[in-house]
mmCIF file of C-alpha atoms in Angstrom:
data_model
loop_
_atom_site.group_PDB
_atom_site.id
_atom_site.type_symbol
_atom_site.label_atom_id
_atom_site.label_comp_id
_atom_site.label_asym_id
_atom_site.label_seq_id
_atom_site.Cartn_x
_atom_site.Cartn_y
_atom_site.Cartn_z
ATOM 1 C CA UNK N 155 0.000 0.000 0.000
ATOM 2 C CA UNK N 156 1.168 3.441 -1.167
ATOM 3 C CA UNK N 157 1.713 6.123 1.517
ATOM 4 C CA UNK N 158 -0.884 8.052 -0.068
ATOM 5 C CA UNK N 159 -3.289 4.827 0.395
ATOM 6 C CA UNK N 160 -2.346 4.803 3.581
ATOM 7 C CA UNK N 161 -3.230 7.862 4.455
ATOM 8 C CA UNK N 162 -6.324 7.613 3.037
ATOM 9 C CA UNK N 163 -7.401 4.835 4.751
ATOM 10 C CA UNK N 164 -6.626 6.790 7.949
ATOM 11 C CA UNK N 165 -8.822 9.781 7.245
ATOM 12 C CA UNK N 166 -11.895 7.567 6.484
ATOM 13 C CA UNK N 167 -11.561 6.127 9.582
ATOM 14 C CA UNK N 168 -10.027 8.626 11.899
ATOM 15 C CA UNK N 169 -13.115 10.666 13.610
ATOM 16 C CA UNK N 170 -14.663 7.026 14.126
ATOM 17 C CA UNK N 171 -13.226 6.689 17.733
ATOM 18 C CA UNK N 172 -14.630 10.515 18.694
ATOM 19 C CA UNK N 173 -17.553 10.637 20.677
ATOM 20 C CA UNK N 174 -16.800 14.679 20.846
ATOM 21 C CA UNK N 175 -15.029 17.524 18.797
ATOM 22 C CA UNK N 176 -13.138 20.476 19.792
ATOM 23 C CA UNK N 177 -14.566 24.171 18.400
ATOM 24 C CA UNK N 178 -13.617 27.468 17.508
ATOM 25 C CA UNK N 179 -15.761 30.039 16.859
ATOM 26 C CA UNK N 180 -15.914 33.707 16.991
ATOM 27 C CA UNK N 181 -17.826 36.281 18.173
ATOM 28 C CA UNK N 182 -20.228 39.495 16.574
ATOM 29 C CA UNK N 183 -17.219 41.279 18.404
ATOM 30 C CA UNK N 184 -14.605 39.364 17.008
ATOM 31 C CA UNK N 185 -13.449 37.287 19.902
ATOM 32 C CA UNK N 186 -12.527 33.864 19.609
ATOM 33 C CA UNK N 187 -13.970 31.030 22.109
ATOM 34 C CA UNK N 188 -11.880 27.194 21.881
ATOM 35 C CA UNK N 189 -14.992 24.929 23.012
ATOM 36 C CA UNK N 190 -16.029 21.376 22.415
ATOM 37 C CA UNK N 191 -19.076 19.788 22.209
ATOM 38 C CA UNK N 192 -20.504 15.952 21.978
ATOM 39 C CA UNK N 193 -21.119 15.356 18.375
ATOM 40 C CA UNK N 194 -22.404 12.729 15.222
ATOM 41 C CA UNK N 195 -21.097 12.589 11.723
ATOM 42 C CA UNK N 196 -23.258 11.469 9.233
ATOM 43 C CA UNK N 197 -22.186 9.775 5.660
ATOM 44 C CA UNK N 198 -21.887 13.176 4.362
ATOM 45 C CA UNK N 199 -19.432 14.430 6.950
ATOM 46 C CA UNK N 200 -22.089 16.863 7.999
ATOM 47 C CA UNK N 201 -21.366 17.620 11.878
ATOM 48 C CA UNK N 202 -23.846 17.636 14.501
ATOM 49 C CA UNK N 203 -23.576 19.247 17.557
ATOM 50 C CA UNK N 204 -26.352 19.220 20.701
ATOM 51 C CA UNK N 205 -25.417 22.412 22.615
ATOM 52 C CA UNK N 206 -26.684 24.691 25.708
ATOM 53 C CA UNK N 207 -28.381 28.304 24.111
ATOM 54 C CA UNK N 208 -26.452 29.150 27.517
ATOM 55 C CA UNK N 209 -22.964 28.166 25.841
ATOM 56 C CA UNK N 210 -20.517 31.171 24.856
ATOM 57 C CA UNK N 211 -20.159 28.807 21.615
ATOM 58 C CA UNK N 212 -23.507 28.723 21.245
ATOM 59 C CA UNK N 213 -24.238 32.147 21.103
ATOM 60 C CA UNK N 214 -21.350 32.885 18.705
ATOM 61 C CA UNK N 215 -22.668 30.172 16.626
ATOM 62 C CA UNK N 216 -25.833 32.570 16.038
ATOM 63 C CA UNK N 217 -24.233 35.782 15.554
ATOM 64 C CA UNK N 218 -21.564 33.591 13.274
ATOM 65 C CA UNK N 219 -22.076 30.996 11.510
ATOM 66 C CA UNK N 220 -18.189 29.889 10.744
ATOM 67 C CA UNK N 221 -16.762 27.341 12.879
ATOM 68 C CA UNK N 222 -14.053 25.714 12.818
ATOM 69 C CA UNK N 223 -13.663 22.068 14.296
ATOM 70 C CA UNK N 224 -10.741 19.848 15.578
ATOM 71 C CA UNK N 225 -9.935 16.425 15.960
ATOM 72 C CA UNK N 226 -6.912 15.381 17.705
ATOM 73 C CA UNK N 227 -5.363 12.079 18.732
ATOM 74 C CA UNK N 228 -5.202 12.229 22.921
ATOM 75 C CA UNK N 229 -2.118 13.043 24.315
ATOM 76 C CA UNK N 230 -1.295 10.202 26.356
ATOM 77 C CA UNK N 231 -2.161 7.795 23.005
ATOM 78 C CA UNK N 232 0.720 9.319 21.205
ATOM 79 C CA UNK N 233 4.176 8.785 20.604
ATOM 80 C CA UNK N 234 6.055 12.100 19.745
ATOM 81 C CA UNK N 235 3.720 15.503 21.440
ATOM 82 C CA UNK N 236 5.043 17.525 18.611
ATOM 83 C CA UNK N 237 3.279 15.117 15.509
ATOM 84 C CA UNK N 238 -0.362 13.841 17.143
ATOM 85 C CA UNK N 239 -2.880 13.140 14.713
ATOM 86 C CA UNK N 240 -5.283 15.504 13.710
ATOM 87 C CA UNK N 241 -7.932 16.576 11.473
ATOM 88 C CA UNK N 242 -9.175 20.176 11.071
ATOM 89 C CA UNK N 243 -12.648 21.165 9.474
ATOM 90 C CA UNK N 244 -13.648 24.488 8.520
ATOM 91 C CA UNK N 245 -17.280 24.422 8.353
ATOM 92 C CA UNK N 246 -20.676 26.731 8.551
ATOM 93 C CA UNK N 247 -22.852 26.386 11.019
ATOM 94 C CA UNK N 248 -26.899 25.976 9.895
ATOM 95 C CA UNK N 249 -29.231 25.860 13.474
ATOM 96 C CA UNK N 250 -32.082 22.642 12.964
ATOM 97 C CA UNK N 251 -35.166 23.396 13.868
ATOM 98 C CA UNK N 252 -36.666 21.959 17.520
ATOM 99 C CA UNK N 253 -39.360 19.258 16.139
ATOM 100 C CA UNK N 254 -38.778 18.679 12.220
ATOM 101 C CA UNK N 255 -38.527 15.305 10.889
ATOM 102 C CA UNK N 256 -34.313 16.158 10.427
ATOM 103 C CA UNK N 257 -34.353 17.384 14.142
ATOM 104 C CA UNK N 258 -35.487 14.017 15.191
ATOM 105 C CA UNK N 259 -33.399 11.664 12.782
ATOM 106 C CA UNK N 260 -30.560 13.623 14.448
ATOM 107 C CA UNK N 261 -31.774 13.275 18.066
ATOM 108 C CA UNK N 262 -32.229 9.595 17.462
ATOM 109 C CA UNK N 263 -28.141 9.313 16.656
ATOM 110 C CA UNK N 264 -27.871 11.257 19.419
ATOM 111 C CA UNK N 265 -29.538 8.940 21.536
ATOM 112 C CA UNK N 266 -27.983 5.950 19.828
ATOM 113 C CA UNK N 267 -24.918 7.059 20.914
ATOM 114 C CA UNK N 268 -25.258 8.858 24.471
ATOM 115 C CA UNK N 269 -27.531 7.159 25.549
ATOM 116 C CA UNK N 270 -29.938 8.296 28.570
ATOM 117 C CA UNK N 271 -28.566 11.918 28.700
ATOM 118 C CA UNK N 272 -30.490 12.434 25.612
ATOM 119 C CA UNK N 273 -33.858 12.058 26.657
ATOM 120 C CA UNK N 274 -33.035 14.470 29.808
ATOM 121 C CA UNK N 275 -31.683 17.455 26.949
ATOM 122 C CA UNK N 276 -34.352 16.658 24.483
ATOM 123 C CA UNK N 277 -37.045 18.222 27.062
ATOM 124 C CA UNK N 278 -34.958 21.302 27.830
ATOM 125 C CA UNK N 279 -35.370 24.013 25.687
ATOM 126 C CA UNK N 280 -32.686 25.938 25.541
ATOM 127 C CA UNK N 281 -30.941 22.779 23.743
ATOM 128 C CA UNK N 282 -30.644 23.038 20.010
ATOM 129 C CA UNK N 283 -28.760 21.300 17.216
ATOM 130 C CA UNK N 284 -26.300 22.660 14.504
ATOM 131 C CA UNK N 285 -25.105 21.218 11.551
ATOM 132 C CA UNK N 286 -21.588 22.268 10.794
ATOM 133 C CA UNK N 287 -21.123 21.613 7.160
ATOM 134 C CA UNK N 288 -17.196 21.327 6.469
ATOM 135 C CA UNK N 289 -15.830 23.491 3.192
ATOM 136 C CA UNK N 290 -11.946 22.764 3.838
ATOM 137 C CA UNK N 291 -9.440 20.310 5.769
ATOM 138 C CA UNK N 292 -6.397 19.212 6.818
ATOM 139 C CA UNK N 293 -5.500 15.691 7.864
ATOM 140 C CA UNK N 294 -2.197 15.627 9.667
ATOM 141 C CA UNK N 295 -0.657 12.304 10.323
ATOM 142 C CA UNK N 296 2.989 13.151 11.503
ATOM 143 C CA UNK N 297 6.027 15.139 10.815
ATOM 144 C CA UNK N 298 5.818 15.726 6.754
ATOM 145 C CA UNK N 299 2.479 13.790 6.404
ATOM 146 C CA UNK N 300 -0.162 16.558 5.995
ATOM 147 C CA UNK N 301 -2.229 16.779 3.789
ATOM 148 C CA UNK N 302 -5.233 19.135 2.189
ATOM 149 C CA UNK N 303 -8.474 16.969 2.089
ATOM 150 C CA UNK N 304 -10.501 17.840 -1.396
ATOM 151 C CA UNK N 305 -13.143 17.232 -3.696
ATOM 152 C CA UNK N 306 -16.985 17.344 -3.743
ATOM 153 C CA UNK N 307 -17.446 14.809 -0.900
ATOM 154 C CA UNK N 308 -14.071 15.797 0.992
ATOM 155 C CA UNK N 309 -12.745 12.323 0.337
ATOM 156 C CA UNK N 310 -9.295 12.828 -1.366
ATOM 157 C CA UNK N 311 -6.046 13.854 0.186
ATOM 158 C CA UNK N 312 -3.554 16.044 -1.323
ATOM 159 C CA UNK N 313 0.185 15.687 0.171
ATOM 160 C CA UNK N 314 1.141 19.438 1.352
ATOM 161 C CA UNK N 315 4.578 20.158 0.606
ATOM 162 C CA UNK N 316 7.047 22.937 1.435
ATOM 163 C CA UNK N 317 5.901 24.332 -2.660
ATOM 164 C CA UNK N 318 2.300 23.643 -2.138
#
């Protein structure tokens, strides 16, 4: 298998293991706010997050709709600090509506995954759901190994190199 394959095989698999994703987002006043939140990914690498209206996130999320989202190996799973695995999104945030049919197909993954929580957050109402839809990535697998995720579906890796 080519390194490129490799790699590959990697990002389709990577954000399987992530019951949560780290968040950026900024706000109407231009300050930034490092968050995470619990999420699902669907087959389209649509995003879902289930966040408090009470969040600082949250609230930027409204105001501003880009968001950027992380994915990083945990620190005491890797070997070198300096080269974890990671995988960057930058994506827009769309709100779902509280009680559409695509509110509740997401609130059922929800539950699926989590579990009991879910039922407890689907009855308060300050929860709501976003959708971050990613535009751009970067898959970084070690020193030299990065690479700029592309095409229609985000499924194909470009190696970046010092020229690209």
């Amino acid at each position: 298998m080519s390194k490129i394959e490799q790699a590959q095989a990697e990002y389709e698999t990577f954000t399987q293991g992530f019951k949560s994703v780290m968040i950026s987002t900024v706000s109407q006043a231009g300050i930034p706010n490092a968050s995470y939140a619990p999420c699902v990914i669907d087959d389209a690498k649509s995003i879902y997050i289930y966040v408090s209206g009470l969040a600082t996130h949250t609230q930027n999320l409204h105001v501003n709709p880009h968001v950027s989202v992380l994915f990083i190996d945990d620190e005491s799973q890797t070997q070198q600090i300096f080269a974890r695995r990671r995988l960057n999104f930058d994506c827009t945030a769309t709100l779902i509506e509280r009680e559409t049919q695509s509110w509740h197909e997401i609130v059922a993954l929800f539950k699926e995954r989590f579990g009991e929580i879910i039922h407890v957050l689907h009855d308060l109402p300050d929860f709501r759901i976003f959708r971050l839809t990613p535009h751009t990535g970067r898959f970084i697998i070690g020193f030299g190994t990065a690479y700029k995720i592309t095409g229609d579906q985000l499924d194909t890796l470009v190696h970046i190199t010092p020229n690209s």
